Every structure is written in C-alpha cells, then in structure tokens.
Amino acid sequence: MEMGPFIAGIPKAELHIHIEGSLEPELMLELARRNGVILRYDSIAALKAAYRFGNLQDFLDLYYEGMRALLNEQDFYDLAMAYLRRAAAQNVRHAEIFFDPQGHTGRGVAFRTVIDGLWRALKDAERQFGMTTGLILCFLRHLDEADAERTLEEALPWRDRFVGVGLDSSEKGHPPSKFERVFARARGLGLQAVAHAGEEGPAEYVREALDLLKVARIDHGNRALEDEALTARLAREQIPLTVCPLSNLRLCVVPDMKAHPLKRMLKAGLMATLNSDDPAYFGGYMNENFTAVQQALDLGREEVATLARNGFRAAFCDAATKQRHLAVLDGFLRQA
C-alpha cells in the first residue's frame, strides 16, 4: 500500500482538537448571518486573508472573533457535527474534544447551551459513525484562576459529560502554576488533567504542568526537547505529547516543516501523538497533518503506525474500549 492510502486508511485517535478551532469560514459566516452577528470579516476571502499568523496571539484574536457567531445550542451542535463528520471520514475512531466555556459564558451564552449542543453532537456521531468520544473542559489561561474556579463550579451539574480539564489560550506569561488549586480540585473530582505547555512557553512550563498540575498528558511539548533531563523524564514516564505539526508551522513555532521535532521525539522514546489542534485555521485535519509531517520528515510506515498506536494508548477511555480500537488498528496493519 502506498503511503497516501496508508495514512488515509489507518485508524486514528485525535486527542488535541479545539472544537471552536474547527469553525470553517463557510460555517462561521452562515452562523453569523443566522444569528444577526456582524463580524469584522464579511466574506470567506476576507477571513482567509486574515489567516496569516505571526504568532499564537495573532491566531487567538481571530479565534475569539469567530466564537462570536456561536450563540445557540444548535450552533454548537452544527459546529461539533461538522468536525465529527470530517474526522470520521478520515478514519478518526476516537476523538477527545477541547471546549472553551469561558469564551462563551463571558459573552452571555449559558454553559448549558454550550454543553447541550456539543453533547448531542457527540452522541449522534457515536451512533452514526461508530466513534468513541470525550469532552475536555479547558480553562483560558489569560484569565485568572478565580474565573477558572467559577467555571468548574458552573460545570458540576454536567460532570458526567466531560472526562477531564485542560489549559489553553495565551501561554507566555501565564505559567501552569497560576492554576494549581483549580486543577487539584478537578483531579479530586476524578477528572483527568492535561495542559498546553512548551509551545511558546519554555520547557519549565512543561515541568510545572507535570509537577504542579499533575497532568496525564502534555499538549504540544515541543520545547521540552531543550531540556535533556526533562526529555529523559518524559520518555521514562511515557507522558504522552499531543503534537500538532500544521499548527506549529502556521504559528511560527517551527520555521519549516522539515525542522519539526517530531522525528526527534520518536527517536528519544517519547510517546508522541499526532493531532490537528485548530484545523479550520491551520490548513488541515488529521490526514493532512499526518501527510505533511510524513513527507517533510520522511517518516516510514512503522513511525506512522507508532504515532497512530500512541494516540489510542494515550486516550482517556476505559481499557476495553482502548483494546478494541487497538485491535482494529492491528487488523489494518496486518492487511496494509
């Protein structure tokens, strides 16, 4: 089997996808019209012209602008179903989806509206596409910890609908230590913990996420490679890294895909996984990320298979579900 069909067909798990970051220009403008929201950009061409990002903050400014179109439960359902339909078509068999409630409640949209729309889409996708799914509630790190604590409190009536908490948004100047107490409370509720670290922030942020937030996975983690002791620890403890190549390229974390550290991560024994992050803004979903990094770094089939296997190994699903997905992956690899 040629590499293109191999990447397209291999079963995958996506562990780092911001559902608001899957808002394609066409849907964004459709929702804005439906809800009478006037955005800064009035056409698909104008929106796409704004997709030239110099850094993370450039992207976040557009990301929060796009959120303004999301107002009603049906909007969140349509958003999530559009992503899940694309993911299923790319053989994503398990998806753990980040959502940013503060980005909505801060605009006057009720938490219930957000989670009801997302939850209904996840359940429909499970029935229609045979996927398994999970929701991860992310705290916006540019806001204070008290705001995060209020958000967690507000989410408690729907505790059974999300599997973990995360930390995203502007990394620079907002270390994981800022959220130590709210993460401790979330873990006490039985929630898994993840955090963005080492994307634009230093390797020390990765260490803080591990030691203070006690995360089970690091989102991104690129700059951990700058610290030999930290890299050795990540390999020894098999802490998963949810790596996002096209995101790294579009946000200038790497100057060129050939400079991406993914192959070095694998050679160092790190449990790297491959993900799309904010695919509507960064130029591709799972297959596009796999293809871009495979071609740039000349990854072999065994390395691609390792990345897919790591995604299922790192997933927050029960052992039986995980084994079922891995068995499907093994079956594909035997036939490929």
Tab-separated table of C-alpha atoms in Angstrom:
chain	number	residue	atom	x	y	z
A	1	MET	CA	0.000	0.000	0.000
A	2	GLU	CA	1.318	3.432	-0.957
A	3	MET	CA	1.874	5.933	1.843
A	4	GLY	CA	-1.094	8.133	0.831
A	5	PRO	CA	-3.721	5.389	1.136
A	6	PHE	CA	-1.915	4.038	4.214
A	7	ILE	CA	-2.282	7.397	6.023
A	8	ALA	CA	-5.867	7.823	4.825
A	9	GLY	CA	-6.880	4.360	5.971
A	10	ILE	CA	-5.085	3.916	9.262
A	11	PRO	CA	-7.397	4.159	12.313
A	12	LYS	CA	-6.592	7.220	14.421
A	13	ALA	CA	-7.326	8.849	17.758
A	14	GLU	CA	-7.377	12.638	17.992
A	15	LEU	CA	-6.556	13.995	21.445
A	16	HIS	CA	-5.864	17.689	20.750
A	17	ILE	CA	-8.692	19.383	18.874
A	18	HIS	CA	-10.290	22.669	19.948
A	19	ILE	CA	-13.851	22.421	18.723
A	20	GLU	CA	-14.046	26.214	18.308
A	21	GLY	CA	-10.934	25.927	16.145
A	22	SER	CA	-12.780	23.672	13.696
A	23	LEU	CA	-15.138	26.509	12.741
A	24	GLU	CA	-14.663	26.688	8.974
A	25	PRO	CA	-15.146	30.092	7.286
A	26	GLU	CA	-18.307	28.975	5.488
A	27	LEU	CA	-19.988	27.818	8.704
A	28	MET	CA	-18.761	30.868	10.623
A	29	LEU	CA	-20.395	33.231	8.142
A	30	GLU	CA	-23.545	31.093	7.943
A	31	LEU	CA	-23.951	31.154	11.739
A	32	ALA	CA	-23.233	34.885	11.871
A	33	ARG	CA	-25.998	35.504	9.321
A	34	ARG	CA	-28.360	33.147	11.140
A	35	ASN	CA	-27.776	34.956	14.439
A	36	GLY	CA	-27.523	38.522	13.138
A	37	VAL	CA	-23.905	38.844	14.295
A	38	ILE	CA	-21.702	41.318	12.420
A	39	LEU	CA	-18.117	40.047	12.253
A	40	ARG	CA	-15.018	42.034	11.302
A	41	TYR	CA	-14.775	39.884	8.171
A	42	ASP	CA	-17.708	39.833	5.761
A	43	SER	CA	-16.541	37.246	3.229
A	44	ILE	CA	-14.674	33.949	3.027
A	45	ALA	CA	-11.891	35.703	1.108
A	46	ALA	CA	-11.518	38.352	3.835
A	47	LEU	CA	-11.451	35.652	6.510
A	48	LYS	CA	-8.836	33.551	4.755
A	49	ALA	CA	-6.695	36.627	4.163
A	50	ALA	CA	-6.611	37.049	7.956
A	51	TYR	CA	-5.128	33.542	8.389
A	52	ARG	CA	-1.540	34.800	8.129
A	53	PHE	CA	-0.428	34.452	11.736
A	54	GLY	CA	2.886	35.706	13.068
A	55	ASN	CA	2.411	34.061	16.467
A	56	LEU	CA	-0.104	32.449	18.803
A	57	GLN	CA	-1.745	35.745	19.778
A	58	ASP	CA	-2.459	36.690	16.140
A	59	PHE	CA	-4.384	33.443	15.812
A	60	LEU	CA	-6.202	33.815	19.143
A	61	ASP	CA	-7.512	37.239	18.142
A	62	LEU	CA	-9.227	35.684	15.108
A	63	TYR	CA	-10.263	32.583	17.077
A	64	TYR	CA	-12.186	34.669	19.626
A	65	GLU	CA	-13.712	36.778	16.845
A	66	GLY	CA	-15.083	33.622	15.213
A	67	MET	CA	-16.579	32.475	18.505
A	68	ARG	CA	-18.950	35.449	18.434
A	69	ALA	CA	-21.045	33.651	15.804
A	70	LEU	CA	-21.838	30.824	18.266
A	71	LEU	CA	-24.917	31.708	20.307
A	72	ASN	CA	-27.468	28.883	20.384
A	73	GLU	CA	-27.448	25.181	21.205
A	74	GLN	CA	-27.928	24.335	17.530
A	75	ASP	CA	-24.818	26.385	16.648
A	76	PHE	CA	-22.668	24.251	18.943
A	77	TYR	CA	-24.290	21.097	17.596
A	78	ASP	CA	-23.620	22.149	13.987
A	79	LEU	CA	-20.035	23.085	14.837
A	80	ALA	CA	-19.279	19.765	16.509
A	81	MET	CA	-21.074	17.634	13.914
A	82	ALA	CA	-19.156	19.298	11.090
A	83	TYR	CA	-15.881	18.338	12.785
A	84	LEU	CA	-17.018	14.815	13.710
A	85	ARG	CA	-18.228	14.122	10.179
A	86	ARG	CA	-14.841	15.156	8.757
A	87	ALA	CA	-12.973	13.215	11.421
A	88	ALA	CA	-14.957	10.035	10.777
A	89	ALA	CA	-14.267	10.362	7.046
A	90	GLN	CA	-10.536	10.441	7.885
A	91	ASN	CA	-10.792	7.263	9.989
A	92	VAL	CA	-10.632	9.003	13.355
A	93	ARG	CA	-12.145	6.318	15.568
A	94	HIS	CA	-11.778	8.153	18.891
A	95	ALA	CA	-11.865	11.924	19.476
A	96	GLU	CA	-11.313	13.873	22.696
A	97	ILE	CA	-12.550	17.380	22.106
A	98	PHE	CA	-11.469	20.535	23.929
A	99	PHE	CA	-14.042	23.260	24.505
A	100	ASP	CA	-13.608	26.749	25.996
A	101	PRO	CA	-16.698	27.570	28.087
A	102	GLN	CA	-15.270	30.887	29.328
A	103	GLY	CA	-15.092	32.073	25.731
A	104	HIS	CA	-18.873	31.687	25.621
A	105	THR	CA	-20.147	32.368	29.132
A	106	GLY	CA	-18.121	35.586	29.075
A	107	ARG	CA	-20.310	36.648	26.118
A	108	GLY	CA	-23.525	35.799	27.927
A	109	VAL	CA	-24.032	32.318	26.444
A	110	ALA	CA	-25.147	29.863	29.135
A	111	PHE	CA	-22.909	26.898	29.959
A	112	ARG	CA	-25.919	24.626	29.409
A	113	THR	CA	-26.329	25.931	25.850
A	114	VAL	CA	-22.722	25.072	25.023
A	115	ILE	CA	-22.561	21.620	26.556
A	116	ASP	CA	-26.024	20.520	25.423
A	117	GLY	CA	-25.173	21.280	21.797
A	118	LEU	CA	-21.763	19.609	21.936
A	119	TRP	CA	-23.054	16.580	23.854
A	120	ARG	CA	-25.911	15.963	21.434
A	121	ALA	CA	-23.453	16.021	18.520
A	122	LEU	CA	-21.094	13.587	20.249
A	123	LYS	CA	-23.893	11.124	20.939
A	124	ASP	CA	-25.175	11.390	17.342
A	125	ALA	CA	-21.651	10.857	15.987
A	126	GLU	CA	-21.190	7.779	18.165
A	127	ARG	CA	-24.404	6.302	16.780
A	128	GLN	CA	-23.897	7.348	13.155
A	129	PHE	CA	-20.152	6.840	12.732
A	130	GLY	CA	-19.295	4.255	15.406
A	131	MET	CA	-16.784	6.617	17.009
A	132	THR	CA	-15.991	6.946	20.698
A	133	THR	CA	-15.674	10.456	22.075
A	134	GLY	CA	-14.847	12.545	25.119
A	135	LEU	CA	-15.072	16.205	26.150
A	136	ILE	CA	-12.298	18.115	27.935
A	137	LEU	CA	-13.194	21.432	29.574
A	138	CYS	CA	-10.357	23.921	29.067
A	139	PHE	CA	-9.581	26.931	31.232
A	140	LEU	CA	-8.389	30.091	29.470
A	141	ARG	CA	-5.006	30.875	30.979
A	142	HIS	CA	-5.108	34.605	30.181
A	143	LEU	CA	-7.978	34.855	32.700
A	144	ASP	CA	-7.375	34.455	36.436
A	145	GLU	CA	-7.707	31.285	38.495
A	146	ALA	CA	-10.833	32.575	40.245
A	147	ASP	CA	-12.571	32.690	36.858
A	148	ALA	CA	-11.450	29.110	36.189
A	149	GLU	CA	-12.790	28.048	39.601
A	150	ARG	CA	-16.166	29.654	38.849
A	151	THR	CA	-16.259	27.835	35.519
A	152	LEU	CA	-15.537	24.481	37.149
A	153	GLU	CA	-18.266	25.135	39.714
A	154	GLU	CA	-20.703	26.068	36.959
A	155	ALA	CA	-19.857	22.844	35.101
A	156	LEU	CA	-20.527	20.493	38.027
A	157	PRO	CA	-24.159	19.700	37.122
A	158	TRP	CA	-22.772	18.210	33.895
A	159	ARG	CA	-19.768	16.488	35.479
A	160	ASP	CA	-20.691	13.192	33.795
A	161	ARG	CA	-20.328	14.765	30.343
A	162	PHE	CA	-16.624	15.603	30.411
A	163	VAL	CA	-13.619	13.400	31.132
A	164	GLY	CA	-11.023	15.991	32.026
A	165	VAL	CA	-9.847	19.583	32.278
A	166	GLY	CA	-7.213	21.368	30.241
A	167	LEU	CA	-5.384	24.676	29.989
A	168	ASP	CA	-5.150	26.692	26.772
A	169	SER	CA	-5.018	30.197	25.248
A	170	SER	CA	-2.055	32.613	25.598
A	171	GLU	CA	0.880	30.702	27.071
A	172	LYS	CA	3.537	33.388	27.512
A	173	GLY	CA	3.377	34.958	30.953
A	174	HIS	CA	0.739	32.516	32.185
A	175	PRO	CA	2.584	29.574	33.743
A	176	PRO	CA	0.767	26.399	34.791
A	177	SER	CA	1.480	27.283	38.444
A	178	LYS	CA	-1.181	30.003	38.129
A	179	PHE	CA	-3.843	27.239	38.104
A	180	GLU	CA	-2.522	24.792	40.686
A	181	ARG	CA	-5.541	24.972	43.029
A	182	VAL	CA	-8.296	24.591	40.431
A	183	PHE	CA	-6.502	21.621	38.882
A	184	ALA	CA	-6.191	19.998	42.306
A	185	ARG	CA	-9.932	20.403	42.780
A	186	ALA	CA	-10.663	18.965	39.330
A	187	ARG	CA	-8.465	15.930	39.986
A	188	GLY	CA	-10.264	15.477	43.299
A	189	LEU	CA	-13.491	15.187	41.316
A	190	GLY	CA	-11.983	12.293	39.377
A	191	LEU	CA	-11.224	14.309	36.256
A	192	GLN	CA	-8.169	13.743	34.090
A	193	ALA	CA	-5.806	16.709	33.649
A	194	VAL	CA	-3.946	17.972	30.582
A	195	ALA	CA	-2.295	21.299	29.781
A	196	HIS	CA	-0.774	23.181	26.883
A	197	ALA	CA	2.897	23.672	27.682
A	198	GLY	CA	6.117	24.163	25.768
A	199	GLU	CA	4.501	25.585	22.627
A	200	GLU	CA	5.612	29.210	23.001
A	201	GLY	CA	6.371	28.903	26.708
A	202	PRO	CA	9.664	27.431	27.998
A	203	ALA	CA	10.489	23.857	28.978
A	204	GLU	CA	9.960	24.899	32.607
A	205	TYR	CA	6.227	25.242	31.883
A	206	VAL	CA	6.176	21.551	30.912
A	207	ARG	CA	7.826	20.680	34.224
A	208	GLU	CA	5.301	22.828	36.129
A	209	ALA	CA	2.396	21.143	34.348
A	210	LEU	CA	3.735	17.753	35.420
A	211	ASP	CA	4.723	18.624	38.989
A	212	LEU	CA	2.097	21.186	39.991
A	213	LEU	CA	-0.932	20.386	37.839
A	214	LYS	CA	-0.071	16.653	37.783
A	215	VAL	CA	-1.231	16.308	34.196
A	216	ALA	CA	-1.530	12.957	32.453
A	217	ARG	CA	-0.680	14.443	29.035
A	218	ILE	CA	1.212	17.477	27.720
A	219	ASP	CA	-0.388	19.355	24.834
A	220	HIS	CA	2.349	20.331	22.352
A	221	GLY	CA	5.507	19.985	24.473
A	222	ASN	CA	7.930	20.902	21.674
A	223	ARG	CA	10.249	22.953	23.854
A	224	ALA	CA	10.701	20.126	26.350
A	225	LEU	CA	13.443	18.936	23.978
A	226	GLU	CA	15.524	21.948	25.051
A	227	ASP	CA	15.932	20.298	28.480
A	228	GLU	CA	17.750	16.947	28.435
A	229	ALA	CA	16.670	15.912	31.925
A	230	LEU	CA	13.028	16.755	31.172
A	231	THR	CA	13.161	14.884	27.858
A	232	ALA	CA	14.576	11.821	29.638
A	233	ARG	CA	11.805	12.040	32.236
A	234	LEU	CA	9.063	12.276	29.603
A	235	ALA	CA	10.490	9.194	27.902
A	236	ARG	CA	10.940	7.274	31.167
A	237	GLU	CA	7.445	8.040	32.440
A	238	GLN	CA	5.870	7.727	28.966
A	239	ILE	CA	3.985	11.011	29.332
A	240	PRO	CA	2.044	11.470	26.084
A	241	LEU	CA	2.664	14.594	23.998
A	242	THR	CA	-0.190	15.747	21.757
A	243	VAL	CA	1.823	17.183	18.876
A	244	CYS	CA	0.244	19.415	16.197
A	245	PRO	CA	2.566	19.909	13.183
A	246	LEU	CA	0.480	22.164	10.916
A	247	SER	CA	-0.373	24.343	13.918
A	248	ASN	CA	3.321	24.634	14.771
A	249	LEU	CA	4.078	25.690	11.198
A	250	ARG	CA	1.255	28.226	10.888
A	251	LEU	CA	2.033	29.812	14.279
A	252	CYS	CA	5.759	30.018	13.519
A	253	VAL	CA	6.712	27.595	16.313
A	254	VAL	CA	8.832	25.937	13.610
A	255	PRO	CA	10.156	27.857	10.566
A	256	ASP	CA	9.653	24.929	8.195
A	257	MET	CA	8.050	21.509	8.476
A	258	LYS	CA	11.437	19.911	7.823
A	259	ALA	CA	12.563	21.495	11.114
A	260	HIS	CA	9.707	19.939	13.099
A	261	PRO	CA	10.962	17.980	16.148
A	262	LEU	CA	8.506	15.064	15.796
A	263	LYS	CA	11.063	12.597	14.447
A	264	ARG	CA	13.489	13.564	17.232
A	265	MET	CA	10.711	12.973	19.750
A	266	LEU	CA	10.170	9.453	18.441
A	267	LYS	CA	13.889	8.698	18.406
A	268	ALA	CA	14.121	9.917	22.017
A	269	GLY	CA	11.441	7.397	23.005
A	270	LEU	CA	8.745	9.997	23.706
A	271	MET	CA	5.096	8.978	23.398
A	272	ALA	CA	4.254	11.478	20.666
A	273	THR	CA	0.755	11.564	19.183
A	274	LEU	CA	-0.418	13.485	16.114
A	275	ASN	CA	-3.340	15.926	16.174
A	276	SER	CA	-4.873	18.863	14.275
A	277	ASP	CA	-5.324	21.492	17.055
A	278	ASP	CA	-7.397	24.171	15.230
A	279	PRO	CA	-7.792	22.631	11.775
A	280	ALA	CA	-10.035	25.286	10.222
A	281	TYR	CA	-7.325	27.890	10.814
A	282	PHE	CA	-4.148	25.860	10.322
A	283	GLY	CA	-4.748	24.160	6.997
A	284	GLY	CA	-5.760	20.628	7.761
A	285	TYR	CA	-7.342	17.883	9.787
A	286	MET	CA	-5.730	14.587	10.833
A	287	ASN	CA	-4.827	13.167	7.419
A	288	GLU	CA	-3.325	16.476	6.325
A	289	ASN	CA	-1.184	16.606	9.480
A	290	PHE	CA	-0.006	13.033	9.039
A	291	THR	CA	0.774	13.637	5.353
A	292	ALA	CA	2.598	16.929	5.884
A	293	VAL	CA	4.898	15.644	8.598
A	294	GLN	CA	5.432	12.244	6.931
A	295	GLN	CA	6.591	13.892	3.723
A	296	ALA	CA	8.719	16.583	5.371
A	297	LEU	CA	10.478	14.209	7.785
A	298	ASP	CA	10.407	11.121	5.545
A	299	LEU	CA	8.630	9.038	8.160
A	300	GLY	CA	8.285	5.343	7.411
A	301	ARG	CA	5.177	3.216	7.815
A	302	GLU	CA	6.408	1.949	11.171
A	303	GLU	CA	6.750	5.506	12.506
A	304	VAL	CA	3.272	6.449	11.215
A	305	ALA	CA	1.870	3.299	12.831
A	306	THR	CA	3.602	4.190	16.117
A	307	LEU	CA	2.003	7.649	16.086
A	308	ALA	CA	-1.438	6.118	15.490
A	309	ARG	CA	-0.897	3.488	18.190
A	310	ASN	CA	0.280	6.127	20.673
A	311	GLY	CA	-2.948	8.076	20.115
A	312	PHE	CA	-5.051	5.139	21.312
A	313	ARG	CA	-2.632	4.278	24.131
A	314	ALA	CA	-2.843	7.857	25.456
A	315	ALA	CA	-6.640	8.140	25.202
A	316	PHE	CA	-8.875	8.684	28.234
A	317	CYS	CA	-11.142	5.728	27.550
A	318	ASP	CA	-11.566	2.524	29.507
A	319	ALA	CA	-9.281	-0.450	28.945
A	320	ALA	CA	-11.841	-2.465	26.968
A	321	THR	CA	-12.535	0.424	24.574
A	322	LYS	CA	-8.823	1.069	24.148
A	323	GLN	CA	-8.154	-2.611	23.369
A	324	ARG	CA	-10.991	-2.658	20.856
A	325	HIS	CA	-9.508	0.316	18.982
A	326	LEU	CA	-6.000	-1.164	19.096
A	327	ALA	CA	-7.312	-4.462	17.720
A	328	VAL	CA	-8.841	-2.614	14.753
A	329	LEU	CA	-5.516	-0.831	14.213
A	330	ASP	CA	-3.617	-4.125	14.336
A	331	GLY	CA	-6.042	-5.622	11.832
A	332	PHE	CA	-5.475	-2.721	9.451
A	333	LEU	CA	-1.689	-3.022	9.763
A	334	ARG	CA	-1.790	-6.759	9.002
A	335	GLN	CA	-3.673	-6.090	5.782
A	336	ALA	CA	-1.840	-2.915	4.709
